[in-house]
Amino acid sequence: MQRRNFLKTGSLAGLTLATLGAASCSPSSSKKESPGDAAANKTDDFALNEVTIDTLQEKMKSKEYTSRSITEMYLKRIDEIDKNGPKLNSVIEINKDALNMADAMDKERAAGKVRGPLHGIPVLIKDNINTGDNMHTTAGASAIGDNFAKQDAFIAHKLRAAGAVLLGKTNLSEWANFRSTHSTSGWSSRGGQTKCPYILDRNPSGSSAGSGSAASANLCAIAIGTETDGSIVSPSSVNGLVGIKPTVGLWSRFGIIPISKTQDTAGPMARTVRDAAIMLGALAGEDPQDVYTLTSKGKVEPDYTKFLNADGLKGKRIGVEKDGMKINPAMDAIFKEALDTLKSKGATIVEVELYKQLKEIGKNSFTVLLYEFKDGLNKYLSEANSKTKSLADVIAFNKTNEPKAMPFFKQEILEQANAKGGLDAKEYLDAVKKTTTITRNAIDKLLKDNKLDAITAPTNGFAVCIDLVNGDYDNGFGFSSPAAMAGYPHITVPMGYAYGLPVGISFISSAYKEADIITLGYAYEQASKKRVKPEFKEVVG
């Protein structure tokens, strides 16, 4: 969602201050009770609500549950909540082999083999991540609705090796929100519109809308999203989740439908910092198929849970982005409480100005994305199991199939990207240098000059209304771009609620400082305990 405003303005200024309307998207007084209202009024007594990975492991060890029984419960939950009832529409495809995978993990456990903390744990992954199985990989685009990947993405392979059960794939903003400046986050021509589980007429944000909605609604133990700019942290924030966007290079991008080789990464979306940390370490590592991961050598921690310290805020210095301190009264009150919590746990707060330094960088970043999207997508499609073999083919398909592919918004970003040249173009090379170098230098200098452990701000504003006519609109604030453009790590943790809508607090730092921000995020989480499961309300109020 934040990238939509980012692209409309061409600068970071479009991601800062605005007025937020908290009114319902549609008048509640004239509405009859809907399936969503009925779900909200009914006690949600799902046995696995808010369950953690550790608890699931304990229950499998004691034989109270098996991986199969857990998988069956989640499949039933998806049917009841996602496809019926509130109809979140967050899961785009179920894995037909999920129960077979669970059975295999149960047999290994019975034989005394447990691969690790993800053994037998059901995971949902975003539908732009290759799986060499019976599931499609489409980025939500009907243009490549025939694509069955030839092999797993590197991180999908690591998931299988860790013993996870691939439960299915989640819906997303089509082409990971890189199609139109008037798009609606969480909508794809293949999957339709995903909803926010807190307020059903609200947008779950994107592009990892399905992963955010599903994990928050307890349709899986944990989910995986991808981010170029905001697509993990933004839907995590508005769906009351912990989201970690790793340093670019910590997780391989091989086998993920690309936007940007300089900014893309996948990452975990979970209900707790601990679960996100478990997933982060399990999928990290060098991959010769993604040269960016070679920079991670000697910097990867196989187990990030060792950095979970409830007293981790003590003695820390944290910079507070000034633009995040005056957004709107509801947000300001929540953020002030969060800052008070940080200080009460021993952190020193220092006001800083990062956005002011990066005000004009957005235009360069958009140029980078246009060039890299064309180059990366053409390479991906040239080897894909789809009749669509290039970005030009995608554009042509959408025009020919406009009623299905483009019923609400068009494809001007695809067309802009297709008009660009190769990655040897001077315009591209200059834009990369300005975007990456300036942003990294700005963040690193702030950290060094102020002796900071991290920089914090609200992750974004509250969830906006689903609006397929006008597309996304500014939700007041967004803090994704600095870490995204730098390729630096970013964690968001639930910070509070207003109008029944959650919002997160962010911590960012320098390259491969995941351990540092996980410590801060965990200490804040344990001190605040702001995660509340959704109630599937129809409207605000």
Coordinates of C-alpha atoms in Angstrom, one line a residue:
M1 CA 0.0 0.0 0.0
Q2 CA 2.8 2.4 0.9
R3 CA 4.4 1.9 -2.5
R4 CA 1.2 3.0 -4.2
N5 CA 1.5 6.5 -2.6
F6 CA 5.2 6.4 -3.1
L7 CA 4.7 5.9 -6.8
K8 CA 2.1 8.5 -7.1
T9 CA 4.3 11.2 -5.5
G10 CA 7.7 10.1 -6.6
S11 CA 9.2 11.0 -3.3
L12 CA 9.1 10.2 0.4
A13 CA 7.0 13.3 1.0
G14 CA 4.0 11.4 -0.1
L15 CA 4.5 8.9 2.7
T16 CA 4.4 11.2 5.6
L17 CA 1.7 13.5 7.0
A18 CA -1.9 13.4 5.9
T19 CA -5.3 13.5 7.5
L20 CA -6.8 10.1 8.3
G21 CA -10.5 9.5 8.2
A22 CA -11.5 6.8 10.7
A23 CA -15.1 6.6 9.5
S24 CA -16.5 3.3 8.2
C25 CA -16.1 2.6 4.5
S26 CA -19.8 2.1 4.2
P27 CA -22.7 3.2 6.5
S28 CA -23.3 0.5 9.1
S29 CA -26.8 1.8 10.0
S30 CA -28.3 0.6 6.8
K31 CA -26.6 -2.8 6.7
K32 CA -28.3 -6.1 7.5
E33 CA -26.3 -8.7 9.4
S34 CA -23.8 -10.3 7.0
P35 CA -21.7 -13.4 7.4
G36 CA -18.9 -11.2 8.8
D37 CA -21.2 -9.8 11.5
A38 CA -22.3 -13.3 12.4
A39 CA -18.7 -14.4 12.7
A40 CA -17.9 -11.4 14.9
N41 CA -20.9 -12.2 17.2
K42 CA -20.0 -15.9 17.5
T43 CA -17.3 -16.9 19.9
D44 CA -14.1 -17.8 18.1
D45 CA -13.0 -20.9 20.0
F46 CA -10.6 -22.3 17.4
A47 CA -8.3 -24.6 19.3
L48 CA -5.2 -23.2 17.6
N49 CA -5.9 -19.5 18.1
E50 CA -2.7 -17.6 18.8
V51 CA -0.8 -20.8 19.2
T52 CA 3.0 -20.5 18.9
I53 CA 5.5 -22.8 17.2
D54 CA 6.9 -23.9 20.5
T55 CA 3.5 -24.9 21.8
L56 CA 2.8 -26.9 18.7
Q57 CA 6.1 -28.7 19.1
E58 CA 5.3 -29.5 22.7
K59 CA 1.8 -30.8 21.8
M60 CA 3.3 -33.0 19.1
K61 CA 6.0 -34.3 21.4
S62 CA 3.4 -35.2 24.0
K63 CA 1.3 -36.8 21.3
E64 CA -1.7 -34.6 22.0
Y65 CA -1.5 -33.5 18.4
T66 CA 0.2 -34.7 15.3
S67 CA 1.3 -32.7 12.3
R68 CA -1.6 -34.3 10.4
S69 CA -4.1 -33.3 13.0
I70 CA -2.7 -29.7 13.1
T71 CA -2.8 -29.5 9.4
E72 CA -6.3 -30.8 9.3
M73 CA -7.4 -28.1 11.8
Y74 CA -5.9 -25.4 9.7
L75 CA -7.4 -26.7 6.5
K76 CA -10.8 -26.7 8.2
R77 CA -10.2 -23.2 9.5
I78 CA -9.4 -22.0 6.0
D79 CA -12.6 -23.4 4.7
E80 CA -14.7 -21.9 7.5
I81 CA -13.0 -18.4 7.7
D82 CA -11.4 -17.8 4.4
K83 CA -13.8 -19.4 1.9
N84 CA -17.0 -19.1 4.0
G85 CA -18.0 -17.0 7.0
P86 CA -16.1 -13.7 6.8
K87 CA -14.6 -14.7 3.4
L88 CA -11.2 -13.2 3.9
N89 CA -10.0 -14.6 0.6
S90 CA -6.4 -14.7 1.8
V91 CA -5.5 -18.2 0.5
I92 CA -5.3 -18.4 -3.3
E93 CA -4.5 -22.1 -3.4
I94 CA -4.4 -25.1 -1.1
N95 CA -1.5 -27.6 -1.4
K96 CA -3.0 -31.0 -2.3
D97 CA 0.0 -32.7 -0.8
A98 CA -0.2 -30.9 2.6
L99 CA -1.6 -33.9 4.4
N100 CA 1.0 -36.2 2.8
M101 CA 3.7 -33.9 3.9
A102 CA 2.3 -33.9 7.5
D103 CA 2.1 -37.7 7.5
A104 CA 5.8 -37.9 6.4
M105 CA 6.8 -35.6 9.3
D106 CA 4.8 -37.7 11.8
K107 CA 6.5 -40.9 10.6
E108 CA 9.9 -39.2 11.1
R109 CA 9.0 -38.1 14.6
A110 CA 7.7 -41.5 15.5
A111 CA 11.1 -42.9 14.4
G112 CA 12.9 -40.4 16.7
K113 CA 13.9 -37.8 14.1
V114 CA 12.9 -34.2 14.6
R115 CA 14.5 -31.9 12.1
G116 CA 14.1 -28.7 14.1
P117 CA 11.6 -26.2 15.4
L118 CA 9.7 -26.1 12.1
H119 CA 9.2 -29.9 11.9
G120 CA 5.6 -30.6 11.1
I121 CA 4.6 -26.9 11.3
P122 CA 2.0 -25.7 8.6
V123 CA 3.2 -22.6 6.7
L124 CA 1.5 -20.5 4.1
I125 CA 3.6 -18.8 1.5
K126 CA 3.0 -15.9 -0.9
D127 CA 2.0 -16.8 -4.5
N128 CA 5.1 -15.3 -6.1
I129 CA 7.4 -18.0 -4.5
N130 CA 8.1 -21.0 -6.7
T131 CA 7.1 -24.5 -5.5
G132 CA 8.0 -27.4 -7.7
D133 CA 4.8 -29.2 -7.0
N134 CA 1.1 -29.2 -7.9
M135 CA 0.6 -25.5 -6.9
H136 CA 0.7 -22.6 -9.4
T137 CA 3.1 -19.7 -9.0
T138 CA 1.5 -16.6 -10.5
A139 CA 2.0 -13.4 -8.5
G140 CA -1.8 -13.3 -8.6
A141 CA -1.7 -12.5 -12.4
S142 CA -4.1 -14.3 -14.7
A143 CA -1.5 -13.6 -17.4
I144 CA 0.6 -16.5 -16.0
G145 CA -2.2 -18.5 -14.4
D146 CA -0.8 -21.6 -16.2
N147 CA 2.6 -21.4 -14.5
F148 CA 3.7 -24.5 -12.5
A149 CA 7.3 -23.9 -11.4
K150 CA 9.9 -26.5 -12.5
Q151 CA 11.6 -26.4 -9.1
D152 CA 11.3 -24.9 -5.6
A153 CA 12.6 -21.5 -4.8
F154 CA 15.6 -21.7 -2.5
I155 CA 13.6 -20.7 0.5
A156 CA 10.8 -23.2 -0.4
H157 CA 13.5 -25.9 -0.6
K158 CA 14.8 -24.9 2.9
L159 CA 11.3 -25.0 4.3
R160 CA 10.9 -28.6 3.1
A161 CA 14.3 -29.4 4.5
A162 CA 13.3 -27.9 7.9
G163 CA 10.3 -30.2 8.0
A164 CA 7.6 -27.5 7.5
V165 CA 4.3 -28.4 5.9
L166 CA 3.5 -26.2 2.8
L167 CA -0.2 -25.6 3.6
G168 CA -0.8 -23.5 0.5
K169 CA -0.2 -20.1 -1.1
T170 CA -1.6 -16.7 -0.3
N171 CA -3.2 -14.0 -2.4
L172 CA -1.3 -10.8 -3.0
S173 CA -1.5 -7.5 -4.8
E174 CA -1.0 -8.5 -8.4
W175 CA 2.6 -8.4 -9.5
A176 CA 3.4 -7.5 -5.9
N177 CA 1.8 -4.1 -6.3
F178 CA 3.8 -3.1 -9.4
R179 CA 1.2 -2.7 -12.0
S180 CA -0.7 0.5 -11.6
T181 CA -0.5 3.8 -9.6
H182 CA -4.3 3.4 -9.1
S183 CA -4.3 -0.2 -7.8
T184 CA -6.0 -1.6 -4.8
S185 CA -3.7 -3.5 -2.4
G186 CA -4.7 -7.1 -1.8
W187 CA -6.5 -7.4 -5.2
S188 CA -5.3 -9.7 -8.0
S189 CA -7.0 -10.9 -11.2
R190 CA -6.4 -14.5 -10.2
G191 CA -7.4 -14.3 -6.5
G192 CA -9.7 -11.3 -6.2
Q193 CA -9.7 -9.0 -3.1
T194 CA -8.3 -10.0 0.3
K195 CA -9.9 -8.4 3.4
C196 CA -8.5 -7.3 6.7
P197 CA -9.6 -9.7 9.5
Y198 CA -10.1 -6.9 12.0
I199 CA -12.6 -4.8 10.0
L200 CA -13.7 -6.6 6.8
D201 CA -14.3 -3.5 4.7
R202 CA -10.7 -2.4 5.3
N203 CA -7.7 -3.2 3.1
P204 CA -5.1 -5.6 4.6
S205 CA -2.4 -3.7 2.8
G206 CA 0.1 -5.2 0.4
S207 CA 1.6 -6.7 -1.4
S208 CA 1.7 -9.6 1.1
A209 CA -2.0 -9.1 1.8
G210 CA -2.9 -12.7 2.0
S211 CA 0.0 -13.7 4.2
G212 CA -0.8 -10.9 6.6
S213 CA -4.6 -11.6 6.7
A214 CA -4.1 -15.4 7.0
A215 CA -1.5 -15.3 9.7
S216 CA -3.4 -12.8 11.7
A217 CA -6.7 -14.8 11.4
N218 CA -4.9 -18.0 12.6
L219 CA -5.2 -19.8 9.3
C220 CA -1.6 -21.1 9.7
A221 CA 1.1 -21.2 12.3
I222 CA 3.3 -18.7 10.4
A223 CA 3.4 -17.1 6.9
I224 CA 6.0 -15.8 4.4
G225 CA 5.7 -12.6 2.5
T226 CA 8.0 -10.7 0.2
E227 CA 8.9 -7.0 0.1
T228 CA 10.4 -4.5 -2.3
D229 CA 9.1 -1.5 -0.3
G230 CA 6.7 -2.0 2.5
S231 CA 5.1 -5.3 1.4
I232 CA 6.1 -7.3 4.5
V233 CA 6.0 -4.6 7.2
S234 CA 2.9 -2.7 6.0
P235 CA 0.5 -5.7 5.9
S236 CA 2.1 -7.0 9.1
S237 CA 1.4 -3.7 10.9
V238 CA -2.2 -3.3 9.8
N239 CA -3.0 -7.0 10.5
G240 CA -1.5 -6.9 14.0
L241 CA 1.6 -9.1 13.2
V242 CA 5.3 -9.2 13.7
G243 CA 7.0 -8.8 10.3
I244 CA 10.7 -9.0 9.5
K245 CA 12.2 -7.6 6.3
P246 CA 15.7 -9.0 6.3
T247 CA 18.8 -7.4 4.9
V248 CA 18.8 -8.0 1.1
G249 CA 21.1 -11.0 0.9
L250 CA 20.1 -12.8 4.1
W251 CA 17.4 -14.9 2.3
S252 CA 17.9 -16.0 -1.3
R253 CA 15.5 -14.6 -3.9
F254 CA 16.1 -17.4 -6.4
G255 CA 12.8 -18.7 -7.6
I256 CA 10.8 -15.7 -6.5
I257 CA 9.0 -13.6 -9.2
P258 CA 11.0 -10.4 -9.0
I259 CA 10.6 -6.7 -9.0
S260 CA 14.0 -5.4 -7.9
K261 CA 17.3 -7.2 -7.5
T262 CA 18.5 -4.4 -5.2
Q263 CA 15.5 -4.3 -2.9
D264 CA 13.5 -7.5 -3.1
T265 CA 13.5 -10.0 -0.2
A266 CA 11.2 -12.5 1.4
G267 CA 10.7 -12.6 5.1
P268 CA 8.6 -14.1 8.0
M269 CA 5.1 -12.8 9.1
A270 CA 4.1 -14.1 12.5
R271 CA 2.1 -13.4 15.6
T272 CA 5.1 -13.3 17.9
V273 CA 8.7 -12.1 17.6
R274 CA 10.0 -15.5 18.7
D275 CA 8.1 -17.3 15.8
A276 CA 9.4 -14.8 13.3
A277 CA 13.0 -15.3 14.6
I278 CA 12.7 -19.0 14.3
M279 CA 11.7 -18.7 10.7
L280 CA 14.3 -16.1 9.9
G281 CA 17.2 -18.3 10.9
A282 CA 15.8 -21.5 9.3
L283 CA 15.7 -19.9 5.8
A284 CA 18.8 -17.8 5.9
G285 CA 22.0 -18.8 4.1
E286 CA 24.2 -18.5 1.0
D287 CA 22.9 -19.5 -2.3
P288 CA 25.1 -19.5 -5.5
Q289 CA 21.9 -18.8 -7.5
D290 CA 21.6 -15.4 -5.8
V291 CA 24.9 -13.6 -5.7
Y292 CA 23.6 -11.1 -3.1
T293 CA 23.6 -13.8 -0.5
L294 CA 27.4 -14.1 -0.8
T295 CA 27.6 -10.9 1.1
S296 CA 26.0 -12.7 4.1
K297 CA 29.0 -15.0 4.6
G298 CA 29.9 -15.0 8.3
K299 CA 27.0 -12.7 9.1
V300 CA 24.1 -15.2 9.3
E301 CA 22.9 -16.5 12.6
P302 CA 21.3 -20.0 12.3
D303 CA 19.3 -19.3 15.4
Y304 CA 18.1 -15.8 16.0
T305 CA 16.1 -16.8 19.1
K306 CA 19.2 -16.5 21.2
F307 CA 18.8 -12.7 20.8
L308 CA 15.4 -12.7 22.5
N309 CA 16.1 -10.8 25.7
A310 CA 13.2 -9.3 27.6
D311 CA 15.6 -6.8 29.1
G312 CA 17.1 -5.9 25.7
L313 CA 16.0 -2.2 25.8
K314 CA 18.2 -1.4 28.8
G315 CA 21.0 0.9 28.0
K316 CA 20.0 1.2 24.3
R317 CA 19.9 4.4 22.4
I318 CA 17.0 4.6 19.9
G319 CA 16.5 7.4 17.3
V320 CA 12.9 8.5 16.8
E321 CA 11.9 9.8 13.3
K322 CA 10.4 13.2 13.9
D323 CA 8.0 12.9 11.0
G324 CA 6.4 9.9 12.8
M325 CA 5.6 11.9 15.9
K326 CA 2.8 14.0 14.6
I327 CA 0.4 12.0 12.4
N328 CA -3.1 12.2 13.9
P329 CA -4.3 12.3 17.5
A330 CA -5.1 8.5 17.7
M331 CA -1.7 7.5 16.2
D332 CA 0.2 10.1 18.2
A333 CA -1.3 8.8 21.5
I334 CA -0.4 5.2 20.6
F335 CA 3.2 6.1 19.6
K336 CA 3.7 8.3 22.7
E337 CA 2.7 5.3 24.9
A338 CA 5.1 3.1 22.9
L339 CA 8.0 5.6 23.5
D340 CA 7.1 5.8 27.2
T341 CA 7.4 2.0 27.3
L342 CA 10.8 2.0 25.6
K343 CA 12.0 4.6 28.1
S344 CA 10.5 2.7 31.1
K345 CA 12.6 -0.3 30.1
G346 CA 15.8 1.6 30.0
A347 CA 16.1 3.0 26.5
T348 CA 17.3 6.5 25.7
I349 CA 15.2 8.3 23.0
V350 CA 16.9 10.7 20.6
E351 CA 14.9 12.7 18.0
V352 CA 16.3 12.4 14.5
E353 CA 15.4 13.5 11.0
L354 CA 15.9 10.8 8.3
Y355 CA 13.1 11.5 5.9
K356 CA 14.2 15.1 5.5
Q357 CA 17.5 13.8 4.1
L358 CA 15.8 11.5 1.7
K359 CA 13.1 13.7 0.4
E360 CA 14.0 13.6 -3.3
I361 CA 15.4 10.0 -3.5
G362 CA 12.0 8.4 -4.3
K363 CA 12.1 9.4 -8.0
N364 CA 15.5 7.6 -8.4
S365 CA 14.2 4.5 -6.6
F366 CA 11.2 4.3 -8.9
T367 CA 13.5 4.5 -11.9
V368 CA 15.6 1.6 -10.5
L369 CA 12.5 -0.5 -10.0
L370 CA 11.2 0.1 -13.5
Y371 CA 14.5 -1.1 -15.1
E372 CA 15.0 -4.0 -12.7
F373 CA 11.4 -5.2 -13.0
K374 CA 11.7 -5.5 -16.8
D375 CA 15.0 -7.2 -16.6
G376 CA 14.1 -9.6 -13.8
L377 CA 10.6 -10.5 -15.1
N378 CA 11.8 -11.2 -18.6
K379 CA 14.5 -13.6 -17.3
Y380 CA 12.0 -15.3 -15.0
L381 CA 9.3 -15.7 -17.7
S382 CA 11.8 -16.9 -20.3
E383 CA 12.3 -20.0 -18.2
A384 CA 8.8 -20.4 -16.7
N385 CA 6.3 -23.1 -17.5
S386 CA 3.9 -20.5 -19.0
K387 CA 2.8 -19.5 -22.5
T388 CA 3.6 -15.9 -21.4
K389 CA 7.3 -15.5 -22.0
S390 CA 8.0 -11.8 -21.5
L391 CA 6.7 -8.5 -20.0
A392 CA 5.5 -7.5 -23.4
D393 CA 3.5 -10.8 -23.5
V394 CA 1.9 -9.9 -20.1
I395 CA 0.9 -6.5 -21.4
A396 CA -0.6 -7.9 -24.5
F397 CA -2.5 -10.6 -22.5
N398 CA -4.0 -8.0 -20.2
K399 CA -5.2 -5.9 -23.1
T400 CA -6.8 -9.0 -24.9
N401 CA -8.4 -10.1 -21.6
E402 CA -9.2 -6.7 -20.1
P403 CA -12.6 -7.6 -18.5
K404 CA -10.8 -10.2 -16.3
A405 CA -7.3 -8.9 -16.1
M406 CA -8.0 -5.2 -15.7
P407 CA -11.6 -4.6 -14.6
F408 CA -10.7 -1.9 -12.1
F409 CA -7.3 -0.4 -12.8
K410 CA -4.9 -0.6 -15.8
Q411 CA -1.2 -1.4 -16.2
E412 CA 0.7 1.9 -16.7
I413 CA 3.6 0.8 -14.6
L414 CA 4.1 -2.4 -16.6
E415 CA 4.1 -0.2 -19.7
Q416 CA 6.6 2.3 -18.3
A417 CA 8.9 -0.6 -17.3
N418 CA 8.6 -2.2 -20.7
A419 CA 9.7 1.1 -22.4
K420 CA 13.0 1.1 -20.4
G421 CA 16.3 -0.2 -21.8
G422 CA 18.8 -2.6 -20.3
L423 CA 20.7 -2.4 -17.0
D424 CA 23.6 -0.9 -18.8
A425 CA 21.6 2.3 -19.3
K426 CA 23.2 5.5 -17.8
E427 CA 19.8 6.5 -16.3
Y428 CA 19.6 3.2 -14.4
L429 CA 23.2 3.2 -13.2
D430 CA 22.9 6.8 -11.9
A431 CA 19.6 6.1 -10.2
V432 CA 21.0 3.0 -8.4
K433 CA 24.0 4.9 -7.1
K434 CA 21.9 7.8 -5.9
T435 CA 19.2 5.5 -4.3
T436 CA 21.4 3.0 -2.6
T437 CA 24.4 5.0 -1.6
I438 CA 22.7 8.1 -0.4
T439 CA 20.1 6.1 1.7
R440 CA 22.7 3.8 3.3
N441 CA 25.0 6.7 4.1
A442 CA 22.1 8.7 5.6
I443 CA 21.0 5.8 7.9
D444 CA 24.6 4.8 8.9
K445 CA 25.6 8.4 9.6
L446 CA 22.5 8.9 11.9
L447 CA 23.3 5.7 13.7
K448 CA 27.0 6.6 14.1
D449 CA 26.7 10.3 14.9
N450 CA 24.0 9.7 17.6
K451 CA 25.5 6.4 18.8
L452 CA 22.1 4.7 18.1
D453 CA 21.2 1.0 18.2
A454 CA 18.3 1.6 15.9
I455 CA 15.8 4.1 14.5
T456 CA 12.1 3.8 15.3
A457 CA 8.7 5.2 14.0
P458 CA 5.2 4.0 13.5
T459 CA 5.3 1.5 10.7
N460 CA 2.4 3.1 8.8
G461 CA -1.1 4.4 9.4
F462 CA -4.3 2.5 10.0
A463 CA -5.8 0.3 7.4
V464 CA -7.7 2.2 4.7
C465 CA -11.0 1.3 3.1
I466 CA -11.1 -1.2 0.2
D467 CA -11.8 1.0 -2.8
L468 CA -11.7 -0.7 -6.2
V469 CA -12.9 2.4 -7.9
N470 CA -10.3 4.9 -6.8
G471 CA -7.6 2.6 -5.6
D472 CA -5.4 3.0 -2.5
Y473 CA -5.2 6.3 -0.7
D474 CA -2.8 7.8 1.8
N475 CA -3.1 6.3 5.2
G476 CA -1.2 9.0 6.9
F477 CA 2.3 7.7 7.3
G478 CA 4.8 5.0 6.1
F479 CA 8.2 4.1 7.4
S480 CA 9.2 1.4 4.9
S481 CA 11.2 3.2 2.3
P482 CA 14.5 4.1 4.1
A483 CA 15.3 0.4 5.0
A484 CA 13.9 -0.8 1.7
M485 CA 16.0 1.5 -0.5
A486 CA 19.1 0.8 1.6
G487 CA 18.5 -3.0 1.6
Y488 CA 18.6 -2.9 5.4
P489 CA 16.7 -4.9 8.0
H490 CA 13.3 -3.8 9.4
I491 CA 11.1 -5.3 12.1
T492 CA 7.5 -4.2 12.9
V493 CA 5.8 -5.3 16.2
P494 CA 2.2 -4.6 17.2
M495 CA 2.0 -1.2 18.9
G496 CA -1.6 -0.6 19.7
Y497 CA -5.2 -0.1 18.4
A498 CA -7.6 2.6 17.5
Y499 CA -11.1 2.2 16.1
G500 CA -10.5 -1.6 16.3
L501 CA -7.6 -1.3 13.9
P502 CA -4.0 -2.3 14.8
V503 CA -0.8 -0.5 14.0
G504 CA 2.8 -1.5 14.4
I505 CA 6.1 0.1 15.6
S506 CA 9.2 -0.2 13.5
F507 CA 12.9 -0.6 14.3
I508 CA 15.5 -0.4 11.5
S509 CA 19.3 -0.5 11.6
S510 CA 22.3 -1.2 9.3
A511 CA 23.1 -4.2 7.2
Y512 CA 22.9 -7.6 8.8
K513 CA 21.9 -6.1 12.2
E514 CA 18.8 -8.4 12.4
A515 CA 20.0 -9.6 15.8
D516 CA 19.9 -6.0 17.2
I517 CA 16.5 -5.1 16.0
I518 CA 15.0 -8.5 17.0
T519 CA 16.3 -7.9 20.6
L520 CA 14.6 -4.5 20.6
G521 CA 11.4 -5.8 19.0
Y522 CA 11.2 -8.7 21.5
A523 CA 11.8 -6.5 24.5
Y524 CA 9.2 -4.1 23.4
E525 CA 6.7 -6.9 22.7
Q526 CA 7.2 -8.5 26.1
A527 CA 6.8 -5.1 27.8
S528 CA 3.7 -4.0 25.9
K529 CA 1.8 -7.2 24.8
K530 CA -0.3 -5.4 22.2
R531 CA -1.2 -8.3 19.9
V532 CA -5.0 -8.9 19.9
K533 CA -6.6 -11.5 17.7
P534 CA -9.1 -10.2 15.1
E535 CA -12.8 -10.4 15.6
F536 CA -13.9 -10.1 11.9
K537 CA -16.1 -7.0 12.4
E538 CA -17.9 -5.8 9.4
V539 CA -17.3 -2.1 9.8
V540 CA -15.6 0.4 12.2
G541 CA -17.8 1.3 15.1

